[in-house]
Coordinates of C-alpha atoms in Angstrom, one line a residue:
X1 CA 110.9 120.5 109.0
X2 CA 109.4 122.7 106.3
X3 CA 105.7 122.1 105.6
X4 CA 104.4 120.0 102.7
X5 CA 100.9 119.6 101.2
X6 CA 99.3 116.3 102.1
X7 CA 96.7 114.1 100.4
X8 CA 94.8 113.9 103.7
X9 CA 94.4 117.8 103.9
X10 CA 93.3 117.9 100.2
X11 CA 90.8 115.1 100.8
X12 CA 89.4 116.9 103.9
X13 CA 89.0 120.1 101.9
X14 CA 87.0 118.2 99.2
X15 CA 89.7 119.1 96.6
X16 CA 89.9 115.6 95.1
X17 CA 86.4 115.1 93.7
X18 CA 86.5 114.5 90.0
X19 CA 90.3 115.0 89.9
X20 CA 92.9 112.8 88.2
X21 CA 95.2 111.7 91.0
X22 CA 98.5 110.1 90.2
X23 CA 100.1 108.1 93.2
X24 CA 103.7 107.1 93.1
X25 CA 103.7 104.2 95.5
X26 CA 106.4 101.7 96.6
X27 CA 105.1 98.3 95.4
X28 CA 108.6 96.8 95.0
X29 CA 107.7 93.4 96.5
X30 CA 109.6 90.1 96.4
X31 CA 108.3 87.7 93.8
X32 CA 108.9 84.0 93.2
X33 CA 107.5 82.3 90.1
X34 CA 105.3 85.3 89.5
X35 CA 103.8 85.2 93.0
X36 CA 104.3 87.8 95.7
X37 CA 106.1 86.2 98.7
X38 CA 105.7 89.2 101.1
X39 CA 103.1 91.9 100.5
X40 CA 103.7 94.5 103.3
X41 CA 104.4 97.3 100.8
X42 CA 101.3 96.6 98.8
X43 CA 99.2 96.7 102.0
X44 CA 100.9 99.9 103.1
X45 CA 99.9 101.6 99.9
X46 CA 96.2 100.8 100.3
X47 CA 95.2 103.7 102.7
X48 CA 96.4 106.4 100.3
X49 CA 94.6 104.8 97.3
X50 CA 91.4 104.4 99.3
X51 CA 91.7 108.0 100.6
X52 CA 91.7 109.3 97.0
X53 CA 88.9 106.9 95.8
X54 CA 86.7 107.8 98.8
X55 CA 87.1 111.5 98.0
X56 CA 85.8 110.9 94.4
X57 CA 89.1 110.9 92.5
X58 CA 90.1 108.9 89.4
X59 CA 93.2 107.1 90.6
X60 CA 96.4 106.1 88.8
X61 CA 99.1 104.2 90.7
X62 CA 102.6 103.3 89.6
X63 CA 105.8 101.9 91.2
X64 CA 109.2 100.5 90.3
X65 CA 109.7 96.7 90.6
X66 CA 113.2 95.2 90.7
X67 CA 115.9 96.6 88.4
X68 CA 114.5 96.4 84.9
X69 CA 116.3 97.6 81.7
X70 CA 114.8 100.8 80.5
X71 CA 112.6 100.4 77.4
X72 CA 111.8 96.7 78.0
X73 CA 109.2 95.1 80.3
X74 CA 110.5 91.6 80.9
X75 CA 108.6 88.8 82.5
X76 CA 110.1 89.6 85.9
X77 CA 109.4 93.3 85.6
X78 CA 105.6 93.4 85.3
X79 CA 103.4 94.7 88.1
X80 CA 100.6 92.3 87.0
X81 CA 100.9 90.2 90.3
X82 CA 100.7 93.5 92.3
X83 CA 97.6 94.5 90.4
X84 CA 95.9 91.2 91.3
X85 CA 96.8 91.7 95.0
X86 CA 95.6 95.3 94.9
X87 CA 92.3 94.2 93.4
X88 CA 91.9 91.8 96.4
X89 CA 92.8 94.4 99.0
X90 CA 90.6 97.1 97.5
X91 CA 87.7 94.9 96.7
X92 CA 87.5 96.2 93.1
X93 CA 89.1 95.6 89.8
X94 CA 92.5 97.2 89.3
X95 CA 93.4 97.2 85.6
X96 CA 97.0 97.2 84.4
X97 CA 97.9 99.8 81.8
X98 CA 101.0 99.4 79.6
X99 CA 102.5 102.1 77.4
X100 CA 100.8 104.7 79.5
X101 CA 103.1 107.7 79.3
X102 CA 101.1 109.2 76.3
X103 CA 97.8 108.8 78.0
X104 CA 95.6 106.6 80.2
X105 CA 91.8 106.3 80.5
X106 CA 90.3 106.4 84.0
X107 CA 87.2 107.7 85.7
X108 CA 86.2 108.7 89.3
X109 CA 86.0 105.7 91.5
X110 CA 88.4 103.6 89.3
X111 CA 92.0 102.5 89.9
X112 CA 94.5 102.0 87.1
X113 CA 97.9 100.5 87.8
X114 CA 100.5 101.8 85.5
X115 CA 103.2 99.4 84.5
X116 CA 106.7 99.4 86.1
X117 CA 107.7 103.1 85.9
X118 CA 111.4 102.2 85.7
X119 CA 110.8 100.5 82.4
X120 CA 110.3 104.0 80.9
X121 CA 113.3 105.4 79.1
X122 CA 114.6 108.4 81.1
X123 CA 113.0 107.5 84.5
X124 CA 116.1 106.9 86.5
X125 CA 117.9 110.0 85.1
X126 CA 114.8 112.2 85.9
X127 CA 114.4 113.2 82.2
X128 CA 112.4 116.5 82.2
X129 CA 110.6 115.7 78.9
X130 CA 109.4 112.3 80.4
X131 CA 108.5 114.0 83.7
X132 CA 106.4 116.7 82.0
X133 CA 104.5 114.1 79.9
X134 CA 103.7 112.1 83.0
X135 CA 102.7 115.2 85.0
X136 CA 100.3 116.1 82.2
X137 CA 98.3 112.9 83.0
X138 CA 97.1 114.2 86.4
X139 CA 95.6 117.1 88.3
X140 CA 97.3 116.1 91.6
X141 CA 100.5 114.2 92.0
X142 CA 101.0 112.2 95.2
X143 CA 104.3 110.7 96.5
X144 CA 103.5 107.9 98.9
X145 CA 106.8 106.0 98.4
X146 CA 109.2 106.9 101.3
X147 CA 111.5 104.0 100.2
X148 CA 112.5 105.9 97.1
X149 CA 112.5 109.4 98.6
X150 CA 116.3 109.5 98.5
X151 CA 116.3 109.2 94.7
X152 CA 115.6 112.0 92.2
X153 CA 113.8 110.1 89.4
X154 CA 111.1 111.2 87.0
X155 CA 108.2 109.8 89.1
X156 CA 109.7 110.8 92.4
X157 CA 111.0 114.3 91.7
X158 CA 110.3 115.5 88.1
X159 CA 106.6 114.9 88.3
X160 CA 106.4 116.7 91.6
X161 CA 108.1 119.6 89.9
X162 CA 105.7 119.9 86.9
X163 CA 102.3 118.6 88.2
X164 CA 99.6 121.3 88.9
X165 CA 99.6 120.2 92.6
X166 CA 102.1 118.0 94.4
X167 CA 101.6 116.5 97.8
X168 CA 102.6 113.6 100.2
X169 CA 100.4 110.5 100.7
X170 CA 99.6 109.2 104.2
X171 CA 102.4 106.7 104.2
X172 CA 105.1 109.3 103.4
X173 CA 103.4 111.7 105.8
X174 CA 103.5 109.2 108.6
X175 CA 107.2 108.3 107.9
X176 CA 108.3 111.9 108.1
X177 CA 106.3 112.5 111.3
X178 CA 107.8 109.4 113.0
X179 CA 111.4 110.1 111.9
X180 CA 111.0 113.7 112.8
X181 CA 109.7 112.8 116.3
X182 CA 112.6 110.4 116.8
X183 CA 115.4 112.7 115.7
X184 CA 114.3 116.3 116.1
X185 CA 112.2 116.1 119.3
X186 CA 113.2 112.9 121.0
X187 CA 112.3 111.9 124.5
X188 CA 115.7 111.2 126.2
X189 CA 117.7 109.1 126.5
X190 CA 117.9 108.6 122.8
X191 CA 119.4 105.2 121.9
X192 CA 120.4 104.2 118.4
X193 CA 121.2 100.6 117.4
X194 CA 123.2 100.3 114.2
X195 CA 124.1 96.8 113.0
X196 CA 125.6 95.6 109.7
X197 CA 128.7 94.1 108.2
X198 CA 130.8 97.1 107.5
X199 CA 131.7 100.3 109.3
X200 CA 132.7 101.9 106.0
X201 CA 129.1 101.7 104.6
X202 CA 127.6 103.0 107.9
X203 CA 130.4 105.4 108.8
X204 CA 128.5 108.6 107.9
X205 CA 125.4 107.6 109.9
X206 CA 127.6 106.6 112.9
X207 CA 129.2 110.0 112.9
X208 CA 125.9 111.8 112.4
X209 CA 124.3 109.8 115.3
X210 CA 127.3 110.3 117.6
X211 CA 126.4 113.9 117.6
X212 CA 122.8 113.3 118.7
X213 CA 122.3 110.1 120.7
X214 CA 122.9 109.2 124.3
X215 CA 123.9 105.6 123.6
X216 CA 125.1 104.3 120.3
X217 CA 124.8 100.5 120.2
X218 CA 126.8 98.8 117.4
X219 CA 126.2 95.2 116.2
X220 CA 127.4 92.6 113.7
X221 CA 130.7 93.2 111.8
X222 CA 130.6 96.9 112.9
X223 CA 130.8 95.9 116.6
X224 CA 133.9 93.7 115.7
X225 CA 135.7 96.8 114.3
X226 CA 134.8 98.8 117.5
X227 CA 136.1 95.9 119.6
X228 CA 139.4 96.2 117.7
X229 CA 139.4 99.9 118.4
X230 CA 139.0 99.1 122.1
X231 CA 142.0 96.8 122.0
X232 CA 140.1 93.5 122.1
X233 CA 141.0 90.4 120.1
X234 CA 138.5 89.4 117.4
X235 CA 140.2 86.3 115.9
X236 CA 139.2 85.9 112.2
X237 CA 135.9 87.7 112.6
X238 CA 134.5 90.0 109.9
X239 CA 136.0 93.5 110.5
X240 CA 137.6 96.4 108.9
X241 CA 141.0 97.1 110.6
X242 CA 141.5 100.1 108.3
X243 CA 138.4 101.7 109.9
X244 CA 139.7 101.4 113.5
X245 CA 140.7 105.1 113.6
X246 CA 137.2 106.1 112.5
X247 CA 135.6 103.9 115.1
X248 CA 137.9 105.5 117.8
X249 CA 136.8 108.9 116.5
X250 CA 133.1 108.0 117.0
X251 CA 133.9 106.7 120.5
X252 CA 135.7 109.9 121.3
X253 CA 132.9 112.1 119.9
X254 CA 130.4 110.3 122.2
X255 CA 132.7 110.5 125.3
X256 CA 133.1 114.3 124.9
X257 CA 129.3 114.5 125.1
X258 CA 129.2 112.3 128.2
X259 CA 127.6 109.6 126.0
X260 CA 128.8 106.0 125.3
X261 CA 129.3 103.2 122.7
X262 CA 128.8 100.0 124.8
X263 CA 131.5 97.5 123.8
X264 CA 130.6 93.8 124.1
X265 CA 131.9 92.1 127.3
X266 CA 131.2 88.6 126.1
X267 CA 130.6 87.1 122.6
X268 CA 129.4 83.9 120.9
X269 CA 132.0 82.4 118.6
X270 CA 132.4 79.6 116.1
X271 CA 135.3 78.2 114.1
X272 CA 133.3 78.4 110.9
X273 CA 130.4 80.5 109.4
X274 CA 127.5 78.0 109.1
X275 CA 124.1 77.2 110.7
X276 CA 125.4 74.0 112.3
X277 CA 128.7 75.4 113.6
X278 CA 129.4 74.7 117.3
X279 CA 128.6 77.9 119.3
X280 CA 131.0 78.8 122.1
X281 CA 130.3 81.7 124.6
X282 CA 133.4 83.5 126.0
X283 CA 134.4 86.8 127.5
X284 CA 135.6 89.4 125.0
X285 CA 139.2 89.0 126.1
X286 CA 139.2 85.2 125.5
X287 CA 138.5 85.3 121.7
X288 CA 141.1 83.0 120.0
X289 CA 142.9 83.5 116.7
X290 CA 140.7 81.1 114.8
X291 CA 137.4 82.3 116.3
X292 CA 134.7 84.0 114.4
X293 CA 132.4 86.3 116.5
X294 CA 128.8 85.7 115.3
X295 CA 126.8 87.1 118.2
X296 CA 127.0 89.1 121.4
X297 CA 127.0 87.1 124.6
X298 CA 124.3 86.8 127.2
X299 CA 125.9 89.4 129.6
X300 CA 126.2 91.9 126.8
X301 CA 122.7 91.2 125.7
X302 CA 121.4 91.8 129.2
X303 CA 123.4 95.1 129.5
X304 CA 121.8 96.3 126.3
X305 CA 118.4 95.2 127.4
X306 CA 118.9 97.3 130.6
X307 CA 119.9 100.4 128.4
X308 CA 116.8 99.9 126.2
X309 CA 114.5 99.6 129.2
X310 CA 115.5 103.1 130.4
X311 CA 115.4 104.7 126.9
X312 CA 113.0 107.4 125.9
X313 CA 113.4 107.0 122.2
X314 CA 115.0 104.1 120.2
X315 CA 116.1 104.1 116.6
X316 CA 116.9 100.6 115.3
X317 CA 118.7 99.7 112.1
X318 CA 120.2 96.2 112.0
X319 CA 120.6 93.0 114.0
X320 CA 123.4 92.5 116.5
X321 CA 124.4 89.0 115.3
X322 CA 123.8 86.4 112.7
X323 CA 120.2 85.8 113.8
X324 CA 119.4 83.7 110.7
X325 CA 121.3 80.9 112.4
X326 CA 119.5 79.9 115.6
X327 CA 122.7 79.2 117.6
X328 CA 123.7 82.9 117.0
X329 CA 120.3 84.5 117.3
X330 CA 120.1 85.0 121.1
X331 CA 121.6 88.5 121.1
X332 CA 119.2 89.8 118.4
X333 CA 116.3 88.1 120.1
X334 CA 117.1 89.6 123.5
X335 CA 117.5 93.1 122.0
X336 CA 114.4 92.8 119.8
X337 CA 112.3 91.8 122.8
X338 CA 113.8 94.5 125.0
X339 CA 112.9 97.1 122.3
X340 CA 109.3 95.6 122.2
X341 CA 109.0 95.8 126.0
X342 CA 110.6 99.2 126.4
X343 CA 108.2 102.2 127.2
X344 CA 110.3 104.2 124.7
X345 CA 109.0 105.4 121.3
X346 CA 110.8 103.1 118.9
X347 CA 111.3 103.4 115.1
X348 CA 112.8 100.6 113.1
X349 CA 113.9 100.3 109.5
X350 CA 116.1 98.3 107.1
X351 CA 115.5 94.9 105.5
X352 CA 117.3 92.7 108.1
X353 CA 115.6 94.7 110.9
X354 CA 112.2 94.0 109.4
X355 CA 113.2 90.3 109.1
X356 CA 114.1 90.2 112.9
X357 CA 110.8 92.0 113.8
X358 CA 108.9 89.3 111.7
X359 CA 110.9 86.4 113.2
X360 CA 110.2 87.5 116.8
X361 CA 106.6 88.6 116.0
X362 CA 106.9 92.0 117.7
X363 CA 105.3 94.2 114.9
X364 CA 102.6 95.4 117.3
X365 CA 105.1 96.5 119.9
X366 CA 107.3 98.7 117.7
X367 CA 106.3 102.4 117.7
X368 CA 106.8 102.8 113.9
X369 CA 108.2 100.4 111.3
X370 CA 109.7 102.3 108.4
X371 CA 109.2 101.0 104.9
X372 CA 112.4 102.6 103.7
X373 CA 116.0 101.2 103.7
X374 CA 118.3 103.7 102.1
X375 CA 115.9 106.6 102.6
X376 CA 115.6 105.7 106.3
X377 CA 119.4 105.8 106.7
X378 CA 119.9 109.0 104.8
X379 CA 117.2 110.8 106.9
X380 CA 119.0 109.6 110.0
X381 CA 122.2 111.1 108.7
X382 CA 120.5 114.4 108.2
X383 CA 120.7 114.3 104.4
X384 CA 118.1 116.1 102.3
X385 CA 115.8 113.6 100.6
X386 CA 115.2 114.9 97.0
X387 CA 111.6 113.7 96.9
X388 CA 110.8 115.4 100.1
X389 CA 112.7 118.6 99.2
X390 CA 110.7 119.1 96.0
X391 CA 107.4 118.6 97.9
X392 CA 108.5 121.3 100.4
X393 CA 109.4 123.7 97.5
X394 CA 106.0 123.1 95.8
X395 CA 104.1 123.7 99.1
X396 CA 105.2 127.3 98.8
X397 CA 103.5 127.8 95.4

């Protein structure tokens, strides 16, 4: 990967003292009744902010929150609850600035939180006039928001283009290091787990991974489509029959490389999709016309656990069953714990994956937990992430 400037190297060189540092963080947290319900992203942003503060900078931080209408800050759009949490985590007052594009007052050692950047007209379209105005607020621009790296917006791309100096914060730096290690220099065997409802939404990533990995484990509705491709009955399970040819193509790509897509040998079914539905375990060939496959069976789970135990690198995106319902959670639990116990370097990303990690309390046993969803997938596909691309270009200045 091409080099980028980093906040850590600038801090080490003493280049931040007295400077105005603008940090684009990812503080897009879930809120209920104005209270943060899960603060992982806020906590993840703290090291970058502290790094700039400790180096003597005047710090400005902004983020998007939700999907606001440009030009309006509604009651659900404000970063005020995030400011309160940041004040607690940093142990100092974090003031919230509204209408900040035309100027903001700050001093070395202070942190100002700039209101939801997506409320600014022109943010999402990366309006150059807006980006230039915001870039003029700082001496050093820092992108520490990997979760938005796949979007070219005014605070993720335009500012990096026009600011005097543009660099990556420690969170973005760590994400790129971990993903690069998993994909560009993996310890073999490289195993990828891709779960989700639809093959169509993950088709490009499945095809990209089929060219790289030694084992491609598919889960959820995606696995049902692959079972169809293997000639197995799936009853009334969620699947995409129109994607069978694409699933077969992925299987063939893997076969040509001497690699494999393990197809479930047993499954857990129900007659309806509900938490209290009666679970029934059967071989893959025994699925009836009115069955819904909601999890992999215990034999399949053990097979996958065996593969994961021998892996050198594991990339994980998505559960293998409806783990939110306890009767259909065994497969995801077994796979989760197998990843945790594996000596492999593991990297996990995506909302449902993070929920499974949290449910089975294995955070400390995963090599790297990515904060990005869409950006994580696009990196795995080998796509250029705009926010990373512009930092690479600016590093050559």
